[in-house]
Short mmCIF file of C-alpha atoms and ligand atoms in Angstrom, two decimals:
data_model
loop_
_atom_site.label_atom_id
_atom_site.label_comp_id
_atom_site.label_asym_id
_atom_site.label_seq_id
_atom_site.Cartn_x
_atom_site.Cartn_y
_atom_site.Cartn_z
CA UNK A 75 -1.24 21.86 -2.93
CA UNK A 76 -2.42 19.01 -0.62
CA UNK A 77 -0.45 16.70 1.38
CA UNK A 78 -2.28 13.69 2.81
CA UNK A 79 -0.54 10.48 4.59
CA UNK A 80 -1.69 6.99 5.45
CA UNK A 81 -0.57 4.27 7.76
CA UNK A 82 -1.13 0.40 7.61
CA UNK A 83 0.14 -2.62 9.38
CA UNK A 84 -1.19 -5.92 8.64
CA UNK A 85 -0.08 -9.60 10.45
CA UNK A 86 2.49 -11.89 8.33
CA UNK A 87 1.17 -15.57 8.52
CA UNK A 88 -1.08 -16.18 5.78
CA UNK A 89 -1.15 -18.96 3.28
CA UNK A 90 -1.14 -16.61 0.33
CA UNK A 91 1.25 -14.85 -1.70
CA UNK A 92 2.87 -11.77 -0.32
CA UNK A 93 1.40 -8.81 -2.19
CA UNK A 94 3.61 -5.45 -1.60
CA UNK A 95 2.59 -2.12 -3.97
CA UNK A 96 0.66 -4.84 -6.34
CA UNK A 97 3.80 -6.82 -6.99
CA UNK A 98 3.92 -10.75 -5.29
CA UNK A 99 7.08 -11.00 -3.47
CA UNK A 100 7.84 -15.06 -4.12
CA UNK A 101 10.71 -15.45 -1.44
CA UNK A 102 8.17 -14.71 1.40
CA UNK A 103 6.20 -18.35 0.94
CA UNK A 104 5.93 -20.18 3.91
CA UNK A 105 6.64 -23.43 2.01
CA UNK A 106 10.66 -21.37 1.68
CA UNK A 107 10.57 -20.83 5.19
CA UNK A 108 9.00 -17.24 4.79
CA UNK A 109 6.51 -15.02 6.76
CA UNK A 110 3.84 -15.68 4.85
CA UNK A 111 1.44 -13.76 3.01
CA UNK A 112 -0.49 -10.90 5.29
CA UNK A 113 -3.55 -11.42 6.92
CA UNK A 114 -6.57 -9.49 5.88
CA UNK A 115 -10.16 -9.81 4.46
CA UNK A 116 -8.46 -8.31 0.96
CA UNK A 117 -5.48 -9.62 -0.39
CA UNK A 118 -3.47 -7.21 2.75
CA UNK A 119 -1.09 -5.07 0.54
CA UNK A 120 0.12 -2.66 3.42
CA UNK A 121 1.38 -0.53 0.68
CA UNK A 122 -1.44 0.09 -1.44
CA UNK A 123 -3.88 0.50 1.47
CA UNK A 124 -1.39 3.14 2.89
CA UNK A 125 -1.45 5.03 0.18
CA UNK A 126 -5.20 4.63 -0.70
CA UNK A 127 -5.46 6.51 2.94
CA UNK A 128 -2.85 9.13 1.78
CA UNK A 129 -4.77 9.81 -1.51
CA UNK A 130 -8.00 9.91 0.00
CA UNK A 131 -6.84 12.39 3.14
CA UNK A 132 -5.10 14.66 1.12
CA UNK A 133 -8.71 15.31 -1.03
CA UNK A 134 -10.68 15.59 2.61
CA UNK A 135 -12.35 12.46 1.80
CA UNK A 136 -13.01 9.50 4.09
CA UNK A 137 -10.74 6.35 4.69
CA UNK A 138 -10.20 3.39 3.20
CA UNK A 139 -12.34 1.50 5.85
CA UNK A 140 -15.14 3.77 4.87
CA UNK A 141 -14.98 2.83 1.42
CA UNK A 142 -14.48 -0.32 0.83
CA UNK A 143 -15.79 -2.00 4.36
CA UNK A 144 -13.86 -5.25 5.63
CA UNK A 145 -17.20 -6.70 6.36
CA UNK A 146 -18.82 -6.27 3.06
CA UNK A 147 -18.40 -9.74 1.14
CA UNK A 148 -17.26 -7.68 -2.25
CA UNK A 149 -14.17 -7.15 -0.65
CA UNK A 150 -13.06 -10.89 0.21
CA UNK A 151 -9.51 -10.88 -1.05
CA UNK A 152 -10.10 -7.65 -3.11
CA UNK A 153 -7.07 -7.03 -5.47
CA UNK A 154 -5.80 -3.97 -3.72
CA UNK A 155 -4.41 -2.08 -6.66
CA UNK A 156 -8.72 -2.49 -8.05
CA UNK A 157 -9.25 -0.41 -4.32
CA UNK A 158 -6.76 2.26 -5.25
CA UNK A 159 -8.08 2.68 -8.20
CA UNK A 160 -11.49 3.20 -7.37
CA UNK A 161 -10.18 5.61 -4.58
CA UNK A 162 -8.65 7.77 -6.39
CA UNK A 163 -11.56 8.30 -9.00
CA UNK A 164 -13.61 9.19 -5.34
CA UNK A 165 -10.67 11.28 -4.24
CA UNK A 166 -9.54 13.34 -7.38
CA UNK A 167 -12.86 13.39 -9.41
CA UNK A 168 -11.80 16.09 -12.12
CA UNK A 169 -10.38 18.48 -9.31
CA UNK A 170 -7.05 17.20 -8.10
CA UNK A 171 -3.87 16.23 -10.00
CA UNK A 172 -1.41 13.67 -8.18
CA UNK A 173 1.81 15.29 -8.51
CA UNK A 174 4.15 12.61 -5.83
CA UNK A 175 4.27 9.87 -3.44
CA UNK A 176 6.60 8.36 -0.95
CA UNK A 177 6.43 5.60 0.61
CA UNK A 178 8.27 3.64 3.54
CA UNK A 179 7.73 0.12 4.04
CA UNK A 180 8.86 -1.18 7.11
CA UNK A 181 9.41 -5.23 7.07
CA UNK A 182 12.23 -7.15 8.94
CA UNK A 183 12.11 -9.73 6.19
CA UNK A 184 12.10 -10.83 3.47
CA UNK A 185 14.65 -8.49 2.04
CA UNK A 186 12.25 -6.22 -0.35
CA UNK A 187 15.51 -4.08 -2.05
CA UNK A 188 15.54 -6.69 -4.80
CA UNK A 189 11.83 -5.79 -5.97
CA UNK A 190 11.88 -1.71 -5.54
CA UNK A 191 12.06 -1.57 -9.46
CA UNK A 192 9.62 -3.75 -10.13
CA UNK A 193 7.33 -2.27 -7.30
CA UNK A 194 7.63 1.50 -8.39
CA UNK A 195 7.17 0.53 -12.14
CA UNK A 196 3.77 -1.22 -10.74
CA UNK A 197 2.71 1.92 -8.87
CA UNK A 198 3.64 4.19 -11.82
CA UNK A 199 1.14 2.07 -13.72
CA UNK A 200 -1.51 2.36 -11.36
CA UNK A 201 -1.11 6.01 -10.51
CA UNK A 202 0.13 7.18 -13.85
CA UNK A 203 3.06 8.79 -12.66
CA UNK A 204 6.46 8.86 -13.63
CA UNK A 205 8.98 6.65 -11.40
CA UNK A 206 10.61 9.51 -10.35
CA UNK A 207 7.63 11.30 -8.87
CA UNK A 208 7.51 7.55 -6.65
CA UNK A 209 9.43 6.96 -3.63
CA UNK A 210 9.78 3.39 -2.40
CA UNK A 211 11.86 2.69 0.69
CA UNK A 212 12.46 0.06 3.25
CA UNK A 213 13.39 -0.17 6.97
CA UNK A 214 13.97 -2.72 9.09
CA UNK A 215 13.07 -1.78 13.21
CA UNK A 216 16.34 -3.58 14.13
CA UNK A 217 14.70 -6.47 15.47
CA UNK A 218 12.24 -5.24 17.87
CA UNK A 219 8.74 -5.04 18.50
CA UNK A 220 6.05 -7.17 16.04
CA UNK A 221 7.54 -6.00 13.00
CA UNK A 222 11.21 -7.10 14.08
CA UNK A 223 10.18 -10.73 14.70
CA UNK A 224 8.70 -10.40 11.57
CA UNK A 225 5.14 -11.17 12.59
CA UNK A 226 3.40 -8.10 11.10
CA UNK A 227 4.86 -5.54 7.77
CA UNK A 228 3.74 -1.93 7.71
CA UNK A 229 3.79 0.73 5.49
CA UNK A 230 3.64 4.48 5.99
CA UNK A 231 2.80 7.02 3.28
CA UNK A 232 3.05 10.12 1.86
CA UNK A 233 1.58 11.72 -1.58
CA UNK A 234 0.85 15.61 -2.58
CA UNK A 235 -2.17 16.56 -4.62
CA UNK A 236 -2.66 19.29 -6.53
CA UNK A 237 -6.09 21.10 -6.44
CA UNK A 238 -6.94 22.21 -9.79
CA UNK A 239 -9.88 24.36 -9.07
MG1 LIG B 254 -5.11 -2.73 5.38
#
């Protein structure tokens, strides 16, 4: 087995949709008095890149960065869940098996409980795994810091990989 974990954090603020684990989270829209949509040369999903960084470590491989450059014009509001995707064909390539992931996203608002289905049916989709090998969970940090005033969302990750050699 291989455990591998993955960190993001990206600033709230954008005019665009709020993108969490692929799924657009409508109540965020700055236009409804939301944070915004998160600021980033793709389209920012803290989730996805997390655990694009969690896949990729656990198989030894390089990060997300490395891959798929923020200054390379390809990746101008990239759909995320295309990254993942293409990261995981680098990082398991016929010798690895994803058998779990778990994932905390950390976001003082909006309140994200209401979409956990919908995000872990999306990620079971992507990473063709059941739901129940998918762990989705939110925090708040109790006001403080960036992510309490609600000026930047996080996510930190976790996944296990088996080696099939
Ligand atoms: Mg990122």
């Amino acid at each position: 087995m291989r455990i591998g974990t993955g960190f993001d954090l990206h600033r709230t603020g954008a005019e665009r949709p709020l993108v969490l684990a692929g799924v657009v989270i409508p109540d965020a829209a700055i236009s409804a008095g939301g944070v915004g949509g998160l600021v980033a040369h793709s389209d920012g999903d803290v989730v996805l890149h997390a655990l694009t960084d969690a896949i990729l470590g656990a198989a030894g491989q390089a990060d997300i960065g490395d891959l798929f450059p923020d200054t390379d014009p390809r990746y101008k509001d990239a759909d995320s869940a295309v990254l993942l995707q293409d990261a995981m064909r680098v990082a398991l390539d016929g010798s690895f098996r994803l058998v779990n992931v778990d994932l905390t996203v950390l976001a003082e608002r909006p309140k994200l409980k209401p979409h956990r289905a919908a995000m872990r049916a999306r990620l079971s989709e992507l990473l063709s795994l059941p739901a129940g090998a998918i762990g989705v969970k939110f925090t708040t940090m109790e006001g403080l810091g960036a992510i309490g005033r609600g000026e930047a969302i996080a996510c930190q990750a976790v996944c296990l990989l088996e080696d099939l050699g």
